[in-house]
PDB file of C-alpha atoms and ligand atoms in Angstrom:
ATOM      1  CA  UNK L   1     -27.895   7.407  59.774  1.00 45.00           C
ATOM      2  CA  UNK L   2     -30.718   9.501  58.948  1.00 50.00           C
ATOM      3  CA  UNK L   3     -31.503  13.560  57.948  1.00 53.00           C
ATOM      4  CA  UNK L   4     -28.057  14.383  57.117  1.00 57.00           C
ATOM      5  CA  UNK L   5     -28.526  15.754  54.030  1.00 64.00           C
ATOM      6  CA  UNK L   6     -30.890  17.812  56.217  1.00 78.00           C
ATOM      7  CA  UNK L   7     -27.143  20.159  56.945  1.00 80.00           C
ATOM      8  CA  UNK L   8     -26.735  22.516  54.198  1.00 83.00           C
ATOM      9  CA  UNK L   9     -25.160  26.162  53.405  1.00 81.00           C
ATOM     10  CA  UNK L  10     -28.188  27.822  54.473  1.00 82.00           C
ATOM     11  CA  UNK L  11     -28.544  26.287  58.300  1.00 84.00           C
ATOM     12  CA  UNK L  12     -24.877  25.997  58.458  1.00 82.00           C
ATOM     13  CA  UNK L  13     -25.383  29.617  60.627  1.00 83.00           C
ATOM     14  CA  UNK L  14     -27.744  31.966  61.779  1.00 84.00           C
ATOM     15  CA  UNK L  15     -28.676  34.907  59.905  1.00 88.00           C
ATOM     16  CA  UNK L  16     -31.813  35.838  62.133  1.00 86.00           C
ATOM     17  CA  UNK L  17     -28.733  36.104  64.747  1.00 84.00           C
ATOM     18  CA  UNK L  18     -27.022  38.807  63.497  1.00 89.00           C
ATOM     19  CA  UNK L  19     -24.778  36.478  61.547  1.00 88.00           C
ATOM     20  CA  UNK L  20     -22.993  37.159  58.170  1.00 89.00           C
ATOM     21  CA  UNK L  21     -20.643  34.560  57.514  1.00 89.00           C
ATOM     22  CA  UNK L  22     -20.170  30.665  58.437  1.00 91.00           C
ATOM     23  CA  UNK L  23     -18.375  29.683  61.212  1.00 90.00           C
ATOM     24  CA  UNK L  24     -15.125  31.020  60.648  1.00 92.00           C
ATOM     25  CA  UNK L  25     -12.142  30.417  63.360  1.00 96.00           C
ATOM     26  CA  UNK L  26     -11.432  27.458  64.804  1.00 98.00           C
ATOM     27  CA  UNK L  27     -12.441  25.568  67.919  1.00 98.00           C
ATOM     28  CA  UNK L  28      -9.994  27.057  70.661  1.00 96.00           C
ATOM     29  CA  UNK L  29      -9.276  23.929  72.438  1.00 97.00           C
ATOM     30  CA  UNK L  30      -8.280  22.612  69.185  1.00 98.00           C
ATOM     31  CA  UNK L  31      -5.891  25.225  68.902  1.00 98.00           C
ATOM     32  CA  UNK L  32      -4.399  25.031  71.990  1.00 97.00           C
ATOM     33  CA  UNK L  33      -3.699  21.115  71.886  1.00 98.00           C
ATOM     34  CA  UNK L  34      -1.803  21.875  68.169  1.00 97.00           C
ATOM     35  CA  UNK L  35       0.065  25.184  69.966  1.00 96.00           C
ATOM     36  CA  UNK L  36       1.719  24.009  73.308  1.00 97.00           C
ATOM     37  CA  UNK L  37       2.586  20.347  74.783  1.00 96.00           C
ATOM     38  CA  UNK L  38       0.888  22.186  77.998  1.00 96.00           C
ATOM     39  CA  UNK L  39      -2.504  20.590  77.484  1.00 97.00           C
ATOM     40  CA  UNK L  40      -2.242  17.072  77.556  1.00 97.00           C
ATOM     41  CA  UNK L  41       0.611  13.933  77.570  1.00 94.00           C
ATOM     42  CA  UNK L  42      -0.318  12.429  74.514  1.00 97.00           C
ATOM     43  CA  UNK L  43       0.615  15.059  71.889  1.00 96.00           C
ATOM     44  CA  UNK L  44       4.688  15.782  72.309  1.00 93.00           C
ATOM     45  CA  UNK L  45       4.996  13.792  68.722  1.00 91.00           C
ATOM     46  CA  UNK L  46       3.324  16.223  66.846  1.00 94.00           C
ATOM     47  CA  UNK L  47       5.746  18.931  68.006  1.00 94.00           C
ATOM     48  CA  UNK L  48       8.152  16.863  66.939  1.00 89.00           C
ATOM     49  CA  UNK L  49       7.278  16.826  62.991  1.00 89.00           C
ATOM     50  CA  UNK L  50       8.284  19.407  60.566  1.00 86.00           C
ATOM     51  CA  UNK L  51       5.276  18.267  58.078  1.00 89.00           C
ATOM     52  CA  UNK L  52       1.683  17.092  59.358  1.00 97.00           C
ATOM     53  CA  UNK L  53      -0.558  14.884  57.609  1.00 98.00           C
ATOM     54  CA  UNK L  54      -4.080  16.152  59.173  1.00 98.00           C
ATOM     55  CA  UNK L  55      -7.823  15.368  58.165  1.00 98.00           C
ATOM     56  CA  UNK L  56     -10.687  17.036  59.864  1.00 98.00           C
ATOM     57  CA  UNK L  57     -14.162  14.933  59.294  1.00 98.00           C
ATOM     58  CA  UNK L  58     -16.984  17.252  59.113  1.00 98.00           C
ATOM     59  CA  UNK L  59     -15.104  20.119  57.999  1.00 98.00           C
ATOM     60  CA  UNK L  60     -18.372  22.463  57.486  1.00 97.00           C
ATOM     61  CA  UNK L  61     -17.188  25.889  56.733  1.00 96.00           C
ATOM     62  CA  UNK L  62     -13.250  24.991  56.795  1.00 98.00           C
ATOM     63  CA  UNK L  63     -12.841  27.067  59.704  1.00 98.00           C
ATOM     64  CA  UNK L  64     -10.505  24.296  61.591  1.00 98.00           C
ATOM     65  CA  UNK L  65      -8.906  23.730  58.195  1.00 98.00           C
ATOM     66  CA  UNK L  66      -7.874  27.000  58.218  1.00 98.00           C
ATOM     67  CA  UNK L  67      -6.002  26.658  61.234  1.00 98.00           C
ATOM     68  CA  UNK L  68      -3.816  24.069  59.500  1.00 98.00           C
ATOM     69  CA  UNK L  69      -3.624  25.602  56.488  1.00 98.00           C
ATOM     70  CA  UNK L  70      -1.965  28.420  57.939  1.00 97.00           C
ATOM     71  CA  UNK L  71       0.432  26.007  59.296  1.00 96.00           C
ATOM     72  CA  UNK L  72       1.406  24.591  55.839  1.00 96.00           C
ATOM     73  CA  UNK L  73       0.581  20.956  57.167  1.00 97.00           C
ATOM     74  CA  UNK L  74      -0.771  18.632  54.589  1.00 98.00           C
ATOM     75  CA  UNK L  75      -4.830  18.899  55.058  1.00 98.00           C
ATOM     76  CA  UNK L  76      -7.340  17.328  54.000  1.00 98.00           C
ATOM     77  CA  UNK L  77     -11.403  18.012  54.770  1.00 98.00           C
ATOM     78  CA  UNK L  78     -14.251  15.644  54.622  1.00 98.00           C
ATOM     79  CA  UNK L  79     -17.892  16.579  54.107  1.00 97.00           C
ATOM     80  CA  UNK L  80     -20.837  14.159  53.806  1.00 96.00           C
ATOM     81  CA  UNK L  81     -21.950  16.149  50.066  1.00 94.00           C
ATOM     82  CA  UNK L  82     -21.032  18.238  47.614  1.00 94.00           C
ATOM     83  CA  UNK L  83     -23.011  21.420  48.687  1.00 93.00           C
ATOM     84  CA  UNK L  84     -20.969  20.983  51.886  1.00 95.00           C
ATOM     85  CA  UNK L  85     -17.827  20.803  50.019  1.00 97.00           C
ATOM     86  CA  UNK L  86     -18.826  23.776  48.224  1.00 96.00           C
ATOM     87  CA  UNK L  87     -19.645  25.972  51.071  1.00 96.00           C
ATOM     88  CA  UNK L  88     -16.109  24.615  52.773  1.00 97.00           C
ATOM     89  CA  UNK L  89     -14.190  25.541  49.489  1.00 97.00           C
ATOM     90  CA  UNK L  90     -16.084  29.183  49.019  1.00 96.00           C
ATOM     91  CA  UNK L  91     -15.553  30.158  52.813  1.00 96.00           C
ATOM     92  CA  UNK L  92     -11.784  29.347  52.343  1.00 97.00           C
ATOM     93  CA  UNK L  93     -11.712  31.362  49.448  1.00 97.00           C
ATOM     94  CA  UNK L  94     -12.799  34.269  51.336  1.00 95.00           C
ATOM     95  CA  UNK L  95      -9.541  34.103  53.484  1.00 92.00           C
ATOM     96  CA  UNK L  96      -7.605  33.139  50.201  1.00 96.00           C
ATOM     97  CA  UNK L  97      -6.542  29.743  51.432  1.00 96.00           C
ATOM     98  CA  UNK L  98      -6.999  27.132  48.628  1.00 95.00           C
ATOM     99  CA  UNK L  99      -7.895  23.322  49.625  1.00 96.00           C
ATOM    100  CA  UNK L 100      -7.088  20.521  47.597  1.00 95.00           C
ATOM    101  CA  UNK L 101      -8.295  17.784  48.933  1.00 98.00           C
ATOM    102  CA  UNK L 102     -11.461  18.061  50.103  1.00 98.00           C
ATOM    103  CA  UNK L 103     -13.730  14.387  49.925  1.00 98.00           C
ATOM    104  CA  UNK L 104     -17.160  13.065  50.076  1.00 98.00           C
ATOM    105  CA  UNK L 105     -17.927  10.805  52.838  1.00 98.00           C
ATOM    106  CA  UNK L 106     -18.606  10.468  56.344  1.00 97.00           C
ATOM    107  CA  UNK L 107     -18.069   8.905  59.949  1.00 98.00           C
ATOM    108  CA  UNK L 108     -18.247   5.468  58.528  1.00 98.00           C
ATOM    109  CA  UNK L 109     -16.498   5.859  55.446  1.00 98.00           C
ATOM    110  CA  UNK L 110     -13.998   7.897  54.383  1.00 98.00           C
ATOM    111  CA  UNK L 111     -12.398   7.959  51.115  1.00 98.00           C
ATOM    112  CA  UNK L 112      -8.757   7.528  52.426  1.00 98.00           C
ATOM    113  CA  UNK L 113      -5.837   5.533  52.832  1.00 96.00           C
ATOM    114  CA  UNK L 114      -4.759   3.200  56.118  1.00 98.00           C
ATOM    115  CA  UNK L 115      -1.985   4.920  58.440  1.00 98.00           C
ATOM    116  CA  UNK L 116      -1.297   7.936  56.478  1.00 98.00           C
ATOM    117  CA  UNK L 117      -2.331  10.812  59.276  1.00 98.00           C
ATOM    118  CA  UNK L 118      -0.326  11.930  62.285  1.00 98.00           C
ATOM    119  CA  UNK L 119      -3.470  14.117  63.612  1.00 98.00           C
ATOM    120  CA  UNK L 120      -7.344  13.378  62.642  1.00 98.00           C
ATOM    121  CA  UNK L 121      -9.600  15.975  64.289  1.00 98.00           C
ATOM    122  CA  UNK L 122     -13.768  14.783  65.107  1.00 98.00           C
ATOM    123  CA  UNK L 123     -15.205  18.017  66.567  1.00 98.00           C
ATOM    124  CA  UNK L 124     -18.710  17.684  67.153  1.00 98.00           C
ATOM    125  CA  UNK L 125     -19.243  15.319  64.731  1.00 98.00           C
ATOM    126  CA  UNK L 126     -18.716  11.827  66.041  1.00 98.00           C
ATOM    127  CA  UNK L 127     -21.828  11.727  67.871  1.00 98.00           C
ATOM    128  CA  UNK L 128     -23.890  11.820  63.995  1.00 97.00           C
ATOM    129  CA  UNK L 129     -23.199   8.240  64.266  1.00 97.00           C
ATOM    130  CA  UNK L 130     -25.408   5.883  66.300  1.00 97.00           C
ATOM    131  CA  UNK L 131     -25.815   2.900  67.724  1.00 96.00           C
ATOM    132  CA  UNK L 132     -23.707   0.262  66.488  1.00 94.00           C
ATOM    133  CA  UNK L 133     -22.302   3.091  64.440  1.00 97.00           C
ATOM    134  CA  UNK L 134     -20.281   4.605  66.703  1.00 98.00           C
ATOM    135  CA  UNK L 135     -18.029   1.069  66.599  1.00 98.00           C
ATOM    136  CA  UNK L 136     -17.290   1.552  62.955  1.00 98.00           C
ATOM    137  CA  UNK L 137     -16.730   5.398  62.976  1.00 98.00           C
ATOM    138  CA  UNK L 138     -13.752   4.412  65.352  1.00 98.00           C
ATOM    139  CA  UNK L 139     -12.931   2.230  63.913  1.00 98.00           C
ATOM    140  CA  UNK L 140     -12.379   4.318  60.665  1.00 98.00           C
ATOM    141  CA  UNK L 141     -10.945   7.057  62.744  1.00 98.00           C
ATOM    142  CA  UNK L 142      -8.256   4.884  63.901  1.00 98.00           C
ATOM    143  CA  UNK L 143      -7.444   2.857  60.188  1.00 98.00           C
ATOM    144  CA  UNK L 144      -6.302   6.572  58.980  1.00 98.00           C
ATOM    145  CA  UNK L 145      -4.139   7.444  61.931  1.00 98.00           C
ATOM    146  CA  UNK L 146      -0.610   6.451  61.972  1.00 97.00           C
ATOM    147  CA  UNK L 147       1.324   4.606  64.729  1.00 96.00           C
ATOM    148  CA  UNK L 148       1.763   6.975  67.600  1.00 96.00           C
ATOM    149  CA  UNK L 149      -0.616   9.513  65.711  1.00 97.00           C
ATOM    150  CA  UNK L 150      -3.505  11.676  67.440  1.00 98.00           C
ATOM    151  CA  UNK L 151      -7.002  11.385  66.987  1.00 98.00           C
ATOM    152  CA  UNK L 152      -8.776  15.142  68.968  1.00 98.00           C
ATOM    153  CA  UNK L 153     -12.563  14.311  69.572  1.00 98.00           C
ATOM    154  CA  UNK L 154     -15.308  16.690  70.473  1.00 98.00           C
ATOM    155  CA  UNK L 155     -18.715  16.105  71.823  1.00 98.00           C
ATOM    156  CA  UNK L 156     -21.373  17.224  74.123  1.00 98.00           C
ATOM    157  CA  UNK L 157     -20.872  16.131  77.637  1.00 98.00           C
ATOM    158  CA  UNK L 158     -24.267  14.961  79.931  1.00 98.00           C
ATOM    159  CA  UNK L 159     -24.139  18.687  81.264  1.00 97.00           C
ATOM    160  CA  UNK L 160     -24.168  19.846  77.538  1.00 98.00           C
ATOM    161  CA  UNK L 161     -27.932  21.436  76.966  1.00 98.00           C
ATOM    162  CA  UNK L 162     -28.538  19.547  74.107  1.00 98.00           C
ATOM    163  CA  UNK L 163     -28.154  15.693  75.761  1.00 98.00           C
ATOM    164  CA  UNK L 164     -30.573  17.188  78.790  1.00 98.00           C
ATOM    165  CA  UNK L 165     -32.995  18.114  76.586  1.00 97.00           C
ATOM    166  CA  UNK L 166     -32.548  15.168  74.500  1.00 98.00           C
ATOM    167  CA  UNK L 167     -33.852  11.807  75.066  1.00 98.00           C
ATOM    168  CA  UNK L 168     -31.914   8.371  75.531  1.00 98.00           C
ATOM    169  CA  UNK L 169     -33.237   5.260  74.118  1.00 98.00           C
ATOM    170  CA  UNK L 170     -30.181   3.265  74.950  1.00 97.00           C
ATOM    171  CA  UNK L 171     -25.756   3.431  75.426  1.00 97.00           C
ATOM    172  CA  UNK L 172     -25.136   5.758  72.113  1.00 97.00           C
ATOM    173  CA  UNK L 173     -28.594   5.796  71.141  1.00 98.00           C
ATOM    174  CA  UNK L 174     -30.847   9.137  71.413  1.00 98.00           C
ATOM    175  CA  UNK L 175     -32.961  11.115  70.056  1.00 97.00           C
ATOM    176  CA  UNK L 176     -32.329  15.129  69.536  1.00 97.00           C
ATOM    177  CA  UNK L 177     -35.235  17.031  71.040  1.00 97.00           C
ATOM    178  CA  UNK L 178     -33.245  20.436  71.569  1.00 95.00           C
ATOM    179  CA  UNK L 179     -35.151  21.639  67.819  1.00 93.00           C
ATOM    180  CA  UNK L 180     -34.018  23.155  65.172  1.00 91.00           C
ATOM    181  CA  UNK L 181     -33.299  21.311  61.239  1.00 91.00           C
ATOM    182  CA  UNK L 182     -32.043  18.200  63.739  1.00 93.00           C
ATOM    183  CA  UNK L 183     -35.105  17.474  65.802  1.00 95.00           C
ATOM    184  CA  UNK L 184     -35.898  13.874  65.945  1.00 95.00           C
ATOM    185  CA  UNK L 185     -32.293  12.851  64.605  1.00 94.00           C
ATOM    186  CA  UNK L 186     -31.035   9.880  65.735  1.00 96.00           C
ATOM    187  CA  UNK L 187     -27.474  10.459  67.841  1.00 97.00           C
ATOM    188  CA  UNK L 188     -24.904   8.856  69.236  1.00 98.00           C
ATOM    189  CA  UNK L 189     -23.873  10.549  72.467  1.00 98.00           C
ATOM    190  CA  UNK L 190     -22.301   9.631  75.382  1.00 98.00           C
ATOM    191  CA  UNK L 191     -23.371   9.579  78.437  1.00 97.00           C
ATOM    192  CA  UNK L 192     -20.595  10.390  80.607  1.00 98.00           C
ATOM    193  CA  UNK L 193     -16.598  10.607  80.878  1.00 98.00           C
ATOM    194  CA  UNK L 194     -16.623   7.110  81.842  1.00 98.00           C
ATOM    195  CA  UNK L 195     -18.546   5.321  79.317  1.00 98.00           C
ATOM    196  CA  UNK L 196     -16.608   8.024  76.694  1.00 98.00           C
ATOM    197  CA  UNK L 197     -13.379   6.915  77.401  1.00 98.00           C
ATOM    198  CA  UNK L 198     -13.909   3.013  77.511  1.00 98.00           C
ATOM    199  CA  UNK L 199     -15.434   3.197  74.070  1.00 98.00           C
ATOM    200  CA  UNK L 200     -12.277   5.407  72.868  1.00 98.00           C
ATOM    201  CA  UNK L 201      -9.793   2.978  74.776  1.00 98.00           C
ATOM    202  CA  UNK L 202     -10.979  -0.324  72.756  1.00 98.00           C
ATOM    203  CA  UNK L 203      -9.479   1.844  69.457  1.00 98.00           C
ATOM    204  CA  UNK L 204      -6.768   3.573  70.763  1.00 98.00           C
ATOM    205  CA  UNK L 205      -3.827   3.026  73.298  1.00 98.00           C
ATOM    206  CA  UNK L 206      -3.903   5.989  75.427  1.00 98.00           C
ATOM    207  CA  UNK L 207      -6.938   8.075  76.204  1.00 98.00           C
ATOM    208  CA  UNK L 208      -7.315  11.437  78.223  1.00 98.00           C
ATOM    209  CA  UNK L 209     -10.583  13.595  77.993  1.00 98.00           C
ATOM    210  CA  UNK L 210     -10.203  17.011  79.152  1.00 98.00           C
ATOM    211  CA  UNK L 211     -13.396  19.372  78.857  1.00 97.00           C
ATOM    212  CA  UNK L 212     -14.551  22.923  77.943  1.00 96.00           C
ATOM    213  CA  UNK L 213     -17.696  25.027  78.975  1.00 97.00           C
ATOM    214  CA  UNK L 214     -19.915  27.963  78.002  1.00 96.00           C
ATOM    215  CA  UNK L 215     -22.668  29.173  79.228  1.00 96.00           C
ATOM    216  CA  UNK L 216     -24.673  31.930  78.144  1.00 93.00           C
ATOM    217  CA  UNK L 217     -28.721  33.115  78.311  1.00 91.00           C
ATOM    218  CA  UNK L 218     -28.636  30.228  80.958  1.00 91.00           C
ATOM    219  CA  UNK L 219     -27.896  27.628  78.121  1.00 95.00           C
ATOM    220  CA  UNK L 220     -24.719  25.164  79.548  1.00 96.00           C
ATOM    221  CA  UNK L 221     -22.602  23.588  76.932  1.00 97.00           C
ATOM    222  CA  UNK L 222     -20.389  21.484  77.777  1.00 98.00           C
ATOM    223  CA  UNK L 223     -18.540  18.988  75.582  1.00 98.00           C
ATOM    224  CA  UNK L 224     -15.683  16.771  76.566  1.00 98.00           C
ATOM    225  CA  UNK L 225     -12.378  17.083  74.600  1.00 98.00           C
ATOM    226  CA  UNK L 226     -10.964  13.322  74.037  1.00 98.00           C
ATOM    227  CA  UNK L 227      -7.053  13.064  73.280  1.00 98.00           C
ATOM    228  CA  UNK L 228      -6.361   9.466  71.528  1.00 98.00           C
ATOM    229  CA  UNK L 229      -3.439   8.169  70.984  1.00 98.00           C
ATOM    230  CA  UNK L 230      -3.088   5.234  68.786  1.00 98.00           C
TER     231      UNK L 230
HETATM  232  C1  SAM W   1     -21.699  20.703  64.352  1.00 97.69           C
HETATM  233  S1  SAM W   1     -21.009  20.573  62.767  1.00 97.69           S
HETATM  234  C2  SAM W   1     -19.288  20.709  63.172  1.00 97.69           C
HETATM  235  C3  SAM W   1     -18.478  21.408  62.097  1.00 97.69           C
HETATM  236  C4  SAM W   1     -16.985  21.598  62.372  1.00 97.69           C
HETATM  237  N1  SAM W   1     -16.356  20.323  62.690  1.00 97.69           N
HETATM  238  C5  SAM W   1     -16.715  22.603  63.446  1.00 97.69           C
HETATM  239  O1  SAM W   1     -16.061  22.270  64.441  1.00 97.69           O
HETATM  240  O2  SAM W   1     -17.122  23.754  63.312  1.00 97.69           O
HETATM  241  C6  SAM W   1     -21.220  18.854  62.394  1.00 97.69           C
HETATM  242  C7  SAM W   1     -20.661  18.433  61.048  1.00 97.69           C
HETATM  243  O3  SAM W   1     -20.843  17.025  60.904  1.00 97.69           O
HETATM  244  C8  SAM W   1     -21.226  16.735  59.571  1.00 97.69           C
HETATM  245  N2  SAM W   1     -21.924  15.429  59.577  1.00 97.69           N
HETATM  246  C9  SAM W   1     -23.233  15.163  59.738  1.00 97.69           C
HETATM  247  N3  SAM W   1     -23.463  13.843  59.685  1.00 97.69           N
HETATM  248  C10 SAM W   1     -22.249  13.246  59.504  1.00 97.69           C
HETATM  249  C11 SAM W   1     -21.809  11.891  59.367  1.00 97.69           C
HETATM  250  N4  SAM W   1     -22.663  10.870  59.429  1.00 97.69           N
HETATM  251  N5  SAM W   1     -20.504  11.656  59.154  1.00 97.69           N
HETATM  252  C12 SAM W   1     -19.615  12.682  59.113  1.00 97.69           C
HETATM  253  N6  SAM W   1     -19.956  13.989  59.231  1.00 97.69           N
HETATM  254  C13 SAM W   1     -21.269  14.269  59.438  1.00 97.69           C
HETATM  255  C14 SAM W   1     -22.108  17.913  59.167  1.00 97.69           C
HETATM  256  O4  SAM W   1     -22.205  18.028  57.780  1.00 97.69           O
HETATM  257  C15 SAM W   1     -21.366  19.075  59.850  1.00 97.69           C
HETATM  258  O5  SAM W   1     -20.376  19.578  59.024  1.00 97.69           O
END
């Protein structure tokens, strides 16, 4: 792992963009896969459940957790410090939702108990583990899930802007050249559907990736959207 600390309040947006605030509603996909068996196969348990035990990694300015707080489920957040923590807390606050348990730690490790989650949400966060990293994130992904329980993974697909521009040393193993506070950051991305999904299906039972787009200014992103089912 290396420059994480590098992610702080101040780069968590962009002010020189007209921005005031931190990210602030969640990622749509996200909310579609929690709102309506529609989406995908794997997910008819949750709807299921009158109380859900969910844990976003990488919770940056809470504004997934928000989602889930509005649904009274059981949520917890994980940042990799406290100044993370801090800016996840104080952007809450601004929409009056309280979070209790909000934890140091990160891909690798992460400060909770075995089988207690029925949904654990990665978005665009996996892929800050690499190399031989990427094993043990999944493996930690999958030790908090319950039987039958949902992992929802986000990360750039090869037509995503940032892998183009980015340069592979090997399988799960780049470099980020697309600039910014990141440049030079190791990653761990994928580098298609294919390679995505056998990696997920040595951790989880059932597997389906579905994928989402923008483009704007001529700038693709593309990520793909992995449903796990343990
Ligand atoms: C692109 S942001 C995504 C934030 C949020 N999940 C969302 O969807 O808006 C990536 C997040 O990953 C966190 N992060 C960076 N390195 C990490 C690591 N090694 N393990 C876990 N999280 C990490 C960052 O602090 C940041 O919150």
């Amino acid at each position: 792992m290396k420059n994480v600390e590098k992610w702080n309040e101040k780069n968590s947006f962009k002010r020189s963009k007209g921005a005031k605030f931190p990210p602030s509603y969640p990622n749509e996909m996200l909310v579609k896969l929690c709102s309506s068996k529609s989406y995908s196969n794997l997910t008819k348990n949750l709807f299921n459940k009158k109380k859900i035990n969910v844990c976003e990694i990488g919770c940056l300015a809470g504004n997934n957790l928000r989602f889930f707080l509005d649904r009274k489920w059981n949520t917890y957040g994980i940042e990799i410090n406290e100044k993370l923590t801090r800016l996840t807390k104080k952007n809450l606050n601004r929409f009056g939702k309280n979070i209790k348990n909000l934890k140091i730690g990160n891909n690798t490790k992460i400060p909770l108990k075995d089988n207690f989650f029925d949904l654990f949400v990665s978005i665009n966060t996996i892929h800050y583990s690499s190399g031989k990293e990427i094993n043990k994130t999944l493996k930690e992904y999958s030790r908090l899930i319950k039987k039958n329980g949902i992992a929802l993974i986000e990360t750039p697909s090869e037509k995503h802007d940032v892998i183009i521009k980015s340069k592979k040393i090997k399988d799960n193993l780049w470099v980020w050249k697309w600039g910014g506070f990141r440049n030079n950051q190791l990653m761990g991305f994928f580098d298609n559907k294919t390679k995505l999904k056998k990696k997920l299906k040595k951790y989880f039972s059932e597997v389906e990736i579905l994928e989402r787009s923008e483009i704007y200014n001529k700038i693709n992103l593309n990520w793909y959207f992995a449903v796990c089912k343990k």
